[in-house]
């Protein structure tokens, strides 16, 4: 049986545990939607958008903590408008709240018709990531710093979601099999 070797990304020294500006984690990812992403009617699958969102938000989380990260929860996902083959999808994401080892990342998805230039806001999402150390266990992440009134508002909304999800998790997730 053959064994496959993966190259592990060298993250170097972890980010110091001093506050980092929210804006430093900002990530923008664009991709043209192709037939592989869609159903025969030309509508892009929700799962294709979710995969892109997972990657875009992971980049924002890694930028914040300078560590490898894993997705632990999809806290919110709305599909507000359809996306079609040929649309240019752009996902803008940033970390908006951090716990000890977890980070809440918000993403906004926009679809642009490259021919007409018409842009539509198609999804809003929040995902939670956890930073992992070399041993694969959760590690502390730097605090986040909100520098503008809008960022402070975003941070407070994300904090409320973090607290609510934590309570719901305690009620809903069964840990014994
Ligand atoms: C992420 C993981 C290592 C956490 O392990 P754990 O033993 O639950 O660790 P902890 O209990 O210390 O929790 C770590 C943090 O994750 C948060 N967390 C754990 N489960 C969570 C969930 N379902 N939703 C949201 N946050 C969660 C905790 O609140 C804690 O946050 P805090 O440090 O900010 O307070 C483990 O759950 C795991 O490996 N999950 C699979 C991840 C994965 O494979 N993702 C898909 C591919 S990337």
mmCIF file of C-alpha atoms and ligand atoms in Angstrom:
data_model
loop_
_atom_site.group_PDB
_atom_site.id
_atom_site.type_symbol
_atom_site.label_atom_id
_atom_site.label_comp_id
_atom_site.label_asym_id
_atom_site.label_seq_id
_atom_site.Cartn_x
_atom_site.Cartn_y
_atom_site.Cartn_z
ATOM 1 C CA UNK A 1 0.000 0.000 0.000
ATOM 2 C CA UNK A 2 1.442 3.375 -0.968
ATOM 3 C CA UNK A 3 1.590 6.204 1.526
ATOM 4 C CA UNK A 4 1.137 9.792 0.424
ATOM 5 C CA UNK A 5 3.247 12.592 1.823
ATOM 6 C CA UNK A 6 1.762 16.071 2.112
ATOM 7 C CA UNK A 7 3.925 19.131 2.427
ATOM 8 C CA UNK A 8 2.931 20.931 5.609
ATOM 9 C CA UNK A 9 2.826 24.693 5.375
ATOM 10 C CA UNK A 10 5.511 26.313 7.501
ATOM 11 C CA UNK A 11 3.731 28.994 9.515
ATOM 12 C CA UNK A 12 6.977 30.055 11.211
ATOM 13 C CA UNK A 13 6.619 31.818 14.534
ATOM 14 C CA UNK A 14 3.001 32.251 15.718
ATOM 15 C CA UNK A 15 1.620 35.796 15.850
ATOM 16 C CA UNK A 16 2.317 37.492 19.216
ATOM 17 C CA UNK A 17 -0.684 37.647 21.552
ATOM 18 C CA UNK A 18 -0.995 41.426 21.211
ATOM 19 C CA UNK A 19 -4.210 42.911 19.735
ATOM 20 C CA UNK A 20 -4.396 42.881 15.933
ATOM 21 C CA UNK A 21 -6.552 45.298 13.897
ATOM 22 C CA UNK A 22 -9.685 43.681 12.448
ATOM 23 C CA UNK A 23 -8.866 45.110 9.011
ATOM 24 C CA UNK A 24 -5.564 43.176 8.832
ATOM 25 C CA UNK A 25 -7.455 39.899 8.447
ATOM 26 C CA UNK A 26 -9.486 41.129 5.473
ATOM 27 C CA UNK A 27 -9.495 38.690 2.562
ATOM 28 C CA UNK A 28 -10.977 39.041 -0.935
ATOM 29 C CA UNK A 29 -11.415 36.010 -3.174
ATOM 30 C CA UNK A 30 -12.880 36.081 -6.707
ATOM 31 C CA UNK A 31 -13.811 33.207 -8.986
ATOM 32 C CA UNK A 32 -15.679 32.871 -12.271
ATOM 33 C CA UNK A 33 -18.584 30.409 -12.028
ATOM 34 C CA UNK A 34 -18.302 27.556 -14.552
ATOM 35 C CA UNK A 35 -20.744 24.794 -15.636
ATOM 36 C CA UNK A 36 -19.177 22.365 -13.137
ATOM 37 C CA UNK A 37 -20.453 24.592 -10.310
ATOM 38 C CA UNK A 38 -24.086 24.576 -11.430
ATOM 39 C CA UNK A 39 -27.255 22.584 -12.140
ATOM 40 C CA UNK A 40 -28.618 22.152 -15.732
ATOM 41 C CA UNK A 41 -30.671 25.366 -15.338
ATOM 42 C CA UNK A 42 -27.438 27.335 -14.864
ATOM 43 C CA UNK A 43 -27.972 28.042 -11.149
ATOM 44 C CA UNK A 44 -24.790 27.683 -9.095
ATOM 45 C CA UNK A 45 -25.119 25.095 -6.285
ATOM 46 C CA UNK A 46 -25.263 26.410 -2.737
ATOM 47 C CA UNK A 47 -22.536 23.875 -1.899
ATOM 48 C CA UNK A 48 -20.178 25.412 -4.494
ATOM 49 C CA UNK A 49 -20.648 28.821 -2.865
ATOM 50 C CA UNK A 50 -20.178 27.303 0.610
ATOM 51 C CA UNK A 51 -16.865 25.716 -0.432
ATOM 52 C CA UNK A 52 -15.571 29.070 -1.690
ATOM 53 C CA UNK A 53 -16.783 30.770 1.488
ATOM 54 C CA UNK A 54 -14.985 28.150 3.614
ATOM 55 C CA UNK A 55 -11.694 28.873 1.814
ATOM 56 C CA UNK A 56 -12.106 32.674 1.857
ATOM 57 C CA UNK A 57 -12.941 32.765 5.572
ATOM 58 C CA UNK A 58 -10.113 30.345 6.443
ATOM 59 C CA UNK A 59 -7.671 32.775 4.785
ATOM 60 C CA UNK A 60 -8.986 35.626 6.986
ATOM 61 C CA UNK A 61 -8.665 33.418 10.108
ATOM 62 C CA UNK A 62 -5.086 32.384 9.194
ATOM 63 C CA UNK A 63 -4.169 36.032 8.567
ATOM 64 C CA UNK A 64 -5.374 36.910 12.050
ATOM 65 C CA UNK A 65 -3.683 34.159 14.029
ATOM 66 C CA UNK A 66 -0.697 33.133 11.857
ATOM 67 C CA UNK A 67 -1.572 29.491 12.507
ATOM 68 C CA UNK A 68 -3.144 26.565 10.753
ATOM 69 C CA UNK A 69 -6.913 26.676 11.286
ATOM 70 C CA UNK A 70 -9.863 24.297 11.032
ATOM 71 C CA UNK A 71 -13.530 25.081 10.444
ATOM 72 C CA UNK A 72 -15.619 24.109 13.476
ATOM 73 C CA UNK A 73 -18.990 25.647 12.683
ATOM 74 C CA UNK A 74 -21.108 27.306 10.056
ATOM 75 C CA UNK A 75 -23.000 29.695 12.336
ATOM 76 C CA UNK A 76 -25.007 31.494 9.677
ATOM 77 C CA UNK A 77 -25.530 31.222 5.930
ATOM 78 C CA UNK A 78 -28.176 33.064 3.890
ATOM 79 C CA UNK A 79 -28.703 32.687 0.149
ATOM 80 C CA UNK A 80 -30.371 35.974 -0.783
ATOM 81 C CA UNK A 81 -30.170 35.894 -4.604
ATOM 82 C CA UNK A 82 -29.311 33.203 -7.170
ATOM 83 C CA UNK A 83 -25.834 32.993 -8.745
ATOM 84 C CA UNK A 84 -25.519 31.891 -12.391
ATOM 85 C CA UNK A 85 -22.868 30.320 -14.630
ATOM 86 C CA UNK A 86 -20.696 33.140 -15.993
ATOM 87 C CA UNK A 87 -21.049 35.302 -12.858
ATOM 88 C CA UNK A 88 -17.872 36.554 -11.211
ATOM 89 C CA UNK A 89 -18.278 35.755 -7.506
ATOM 90 C CA UNK A 90 -16.325 37.836 -4.992
ATOM 91 C CA UNK A 91 -16.169 36.911 -1.308
ATOM 92 C CA UNK A 92 -15.002 39.520 1.186
ATOM 93 C CA UNK A 93 -14.279 38.238 4.687
ATOM 94 C CA UNK A 94 -12.702 39.320 7.953
ATOM 95 C CA UNK A 95 -12.383 38.111 11.540
ATOM 96 C CA UNK A 96 -14.889 40.010 13.699
ATOM 97 C CA UNK A 97 -14.625 38.356 17.105
ATOM 98 C CA UNK A 98 -12.229 36.022 18.854
ATOM 99 C CA UNK A 99 -12.632 33.809 21.901
ATOM 100 C CA UNK A 100 -9.567 32.121 23.391
ATOM 101 C CA UNK A 101 -8.753 29.762 20.517
ATOM 102 C CA UNK A 102 -11.712 30.355 18.177
ATOM 103 C CA UNK A 103 -12.415 33.122 15.640
ATOM 104 C CA UNK A 104 -15.735 34.216 14.139
ATOM 105 C CA UNK A 105 -15.316 35.232 10.510
ATOM 106 C CA UNK A 106 -18.003 37.062 8.533
ATOM 107 C CA UNK A 107 -18.191 36.795 4.742
ATOM 108 C CA UNK A 108 -20.230 38.766 2.224
ATOM 109 C CA UNK A 109 -20.728 37.248 -1.220
ATOM 110 C CA UNK A 110 -21.286 39.342 -4.331
ATOM 111 C CA UNK A 111 -22.074 38.125 -7.855
ATOM 112 C CA UNK A 112 -21.147 40.337 -10.785
ATOM 113 C CA UNK A 113 -22.293 39.928 -14.373
ATOM 114 C CA UNK A 114 -18.988 40.786 -16.094
ATOM 115 C CA UNK A 115 -20.803 41.806 -19.290
ATOM 116 C CA UNK A 116 -23.236 44.311 -17.759
ATOM 117 C CA UNK A 117 -21.222 45.128 -14.628
ATOM 118 C CA UNK A 118 -24.375 44.566 -12.506
ATOM 119 C CA UNK A 119 -23.430 43.500 -8.959
ATOM 120 C CA UNK A 120 -25.740 41.692 -6.531
ATOM 121 C CA UNK A 121 -25.205 40.849 -2.861
ATOM 122 C CA UNK A 122 -26.042 37.134 -2.804
ATOM 123 C CA UNK A 123 -25.042 35.751 0.629
ATOM 124 C CA UNK A 124 -24.036 36.688 4.156
ATOM 125 C CA UNK A 125 -22.280 34.110 6.308
ATOM 126 C CA UNK A 126 -20.496 33.614 9.629
ATOM 127 C CA UNK A 127 -18.145 30.693 10.267
ATOM 128 C CA UNK A 128 -16.104 29.722 13.319
ATOM 129 C CA UNK A 129 -12.500 28.552 13.017
ATOM 130 C CA UNK A 130 -10.124 27.228 15.662
ATOM 131 C CA UNK A 131 -6.358 27.834 15.565
ATOM 132 C CA UNK A 132 -4.228 24.732 15.937
ATOM 133 C CA UNK A 133 -0.701 24.342 17.250
ATOM 134 C CA UNK A 134 1.955 21.966 15.920
ATOM 135 C CA UNK A 135 0.387 19.164 17.972
ATOM 136 C CA UNK A 136 -3.026 19.674 16.334
ATOM 137 C CA UNK A 137 -4.577 20.987 19.552
ATOM 138 C CA UNK A 138 -6.342 24.381 19.916
ATOM 139 C CA UNK A 139 -4.056 27.303 20.779
ATOM 140 C CA UNK A 140 -4.720 30.846 21.948
ATOM 141 C CA UNK A 141 -5.148 33.516 19.255
ATOM 142 C CA UNK A 142 -4.320 37.253 19.427
ATOM 143 C CA UNK A 143 -7.146 39.541 20.638
ATOM 144 C CA UNK A 144 -8.857 41.565 17.937
ATOM 145 C CA UNK A 145 -8.885 45.349 17.800
ATOM 146 C CA UNK A 146 -11.842 47.298 16.366
ATOM 147 C CA UNK A 147 -10.714 50.750 15.205
ATOM 148 C CA UNK A 148 -13.883 52.337 13.792
ATOM 149 C CA UNK A 149 -17.489 52.664 15.051
ATOM 150 C CA UNK A 150 -18.570 50.205 12.327
ATOM 151 C CA UNK A 151 -15.935 47.681 13.398
ATOM 152 C CA UNK A 152 -16.991 48.039 17.048
ATOM 153 C CA UNK A 153 -20.603 47.399 16.015
ATOM 154 C CA UNK A 154 -19.532 44.334 13.999
ATOM 155 C CA UNK A 155 -17.485 43.027 16.924
ATOM 156 C CA UNK A 156 -20.424 43.402 19.329
ATOM 157 C CA UNK A 157 -22.795 41.595 16.917
ATOM 158 C CA UNK A 158 -20.262 38.771 16.499
ATOM 159 C CA UNK A 159 -19.742 38.575 20.288
ATOM 160 C CA UNK A 160 -23.495 38.148 20.796
ATOM 161 C CA UNK A 161 -23.572 35.396 18.157
ATOM 162 C CA UNK A 162 -20.569 33.653 19.815
ATOM 163 C CA UNK A 163 -22.326 33.673 23.218
ATOM 164 C CA UNK A 164 -25.644 32.495 21.744
ATOM 165 C CA UNK A 165 -24.087 29.683 19.704
ATOM 166 C CA UNK A 166 -22.106 28.502 22.741
ATOM 167 C CA UNK A 167 -25.343 28.190 24.757
ATOM 168 C CA UNK A 168 -27.190 26.454 21.891
ATOM 169 C CA UNK A 169 -24.284 24.037 21.422
ATOM 170 C CA UNK A 170 -24.466 23.005 25.051
ATOM 171 C CA UNK A 171 -28.147 22.156 24.522
ATOM 172 C CA UNK A 172 -28.004 20.618 21.057
ATOM 173 C CA UNK A 173 -24.749 18.709 20.576
ATOM 174 C CA UNK A 174 -24.792 15.220 21.953
ATOM 175 C CA UNK A 175 -21.297 14.237 23.049
ATOM 176 C CA UNK A 176 -22.044 10.623 24.040
ATOM 177 C CA UNK A 177 -22.605 7.983 21.358
HETATM 178 C C1 LIG B 1 -11.489 22.069 16.466
HETATM 179 C C2 LIG B 1 -11.223 20.985 17.486
HETATM 180 C C3 LIG B 1 -9.703 20.650 17.486
HETATM 181 C C4 LIG B 1 -11.631 21.547 18.843
HETATM 182 O O1 LIG B 1 -11.368 20.557 19.784
HETATM 183 P P1 LIG B 1 -12.069 20.616 21.234
HETATM 184 O O2 LIG B 1 -11.546 19.461 22.007
HETATM 185 O O3 LIG B 1 -13.534 20.795 21.079
HETATM 186 O O4 LIG B 1 -11.428 21.920 21.836
HETATM 187 P P2 LIG B 1 -12.029 22.898 22.886
HETATM 188 O O5 LIG B 1 -13.168 22.306 23.651
HETATM 189 O O6 LIG B 1 -10.844 23.414 23.646
HETATM 190 O O7 LIG B 1 -12.628 24.081 22.005
HETATM 191 C C5 LIG B 1 -11.778 24.942 21.308
HETATM 192 C C6 LIG B 1 -12.571 26.127 20.837
HETATM 193 O O8 LIG B 1 -13.466 25.698 19.831
HETATM 194 C C7 LIG B 1 -14.775 26.128 20.130
HETATM 195 N N1 LIG B 1 -15.661 25.122 19.595
HETATM 196 C C8 LIG B 1 -15.590 23.785 19.757
HETATM 197 N N2 LIG B 1 -16.591 23.188 19.091
HETATM 198 C C9 LIG B 1 -17.292 24.178 18.497
HETATM 199 C C10 LIG B 1 -18.467 24.211 17.685
HETATM 200 N N3 LIG B 1 -19.107 23.095 17.326
HETATM 201 N N4 LIG B 1 -18.912 25.402 17.264
HETATM 202 C C11 LIG B 1 -18.282 26.554 17.590
HETATM 203 N N5 LIG B 1 -17.172 26.587 18.362
HETATM 204 C C12 LIG B 1 -16.698 25.415 18.811
HETATM 205 C C13 LIG B 1 -14.803 26.229 21.649
HETATM 206 O O9 LIG B 1 -15.831 27.114 22.087
HETATM 207 C C14 LIG B 1 -13.427 26.772 21.919
HETATM 208 O O10 LIG B 1 -13.441 28.176 21.647
HETATM 209 P P3 LIG B 1 -12.674 29.239 22.626
HETATM 210 O O11 LIG B 1 -11.300 28.718 22.864
HETATM 211 O O12 LIG B 1 -12.653 30.490 21.836
HETATM 212 O O13 LIG B 1 -13.489 29.315 23.883
HETATM 213 C C15 LIG B 1 -12.014 19.663 17.178
HETATM 214 O O14 LIG B 1 -13.394 19.907 17.420
HETATM 215 C C16 LIG B 1 -11.841 19.216 15.744
HETATM 216 O O15 LIG B 1 -10.774 18.719 15.350
HETATM 217 N N6 LIG B 1 -12.886 19.354 14.916
HETATM 218 C C17 LIG B 1 -12.829 18.953 13.519
HETATM 219 C C18 LIG B 1 -12.399 20.143 12.653
HETATM 220 C C19 LIG B 1 -12.426 19.765 11.196
HETATM 221 O O16 LIG B 1 -12.012 18.694 10.816
HETATM 222 N N7 LIG B 1 -12.964 20.664 10.349
HETATM 223 C C20 LIG B 1 -13.224 20.399 8.968
HETATM 224 C C21 LIG B 1 -12.052 20.515 8.108
HETATM 225 S S1 LIG B 1 -11.120 22.000 8.266
#
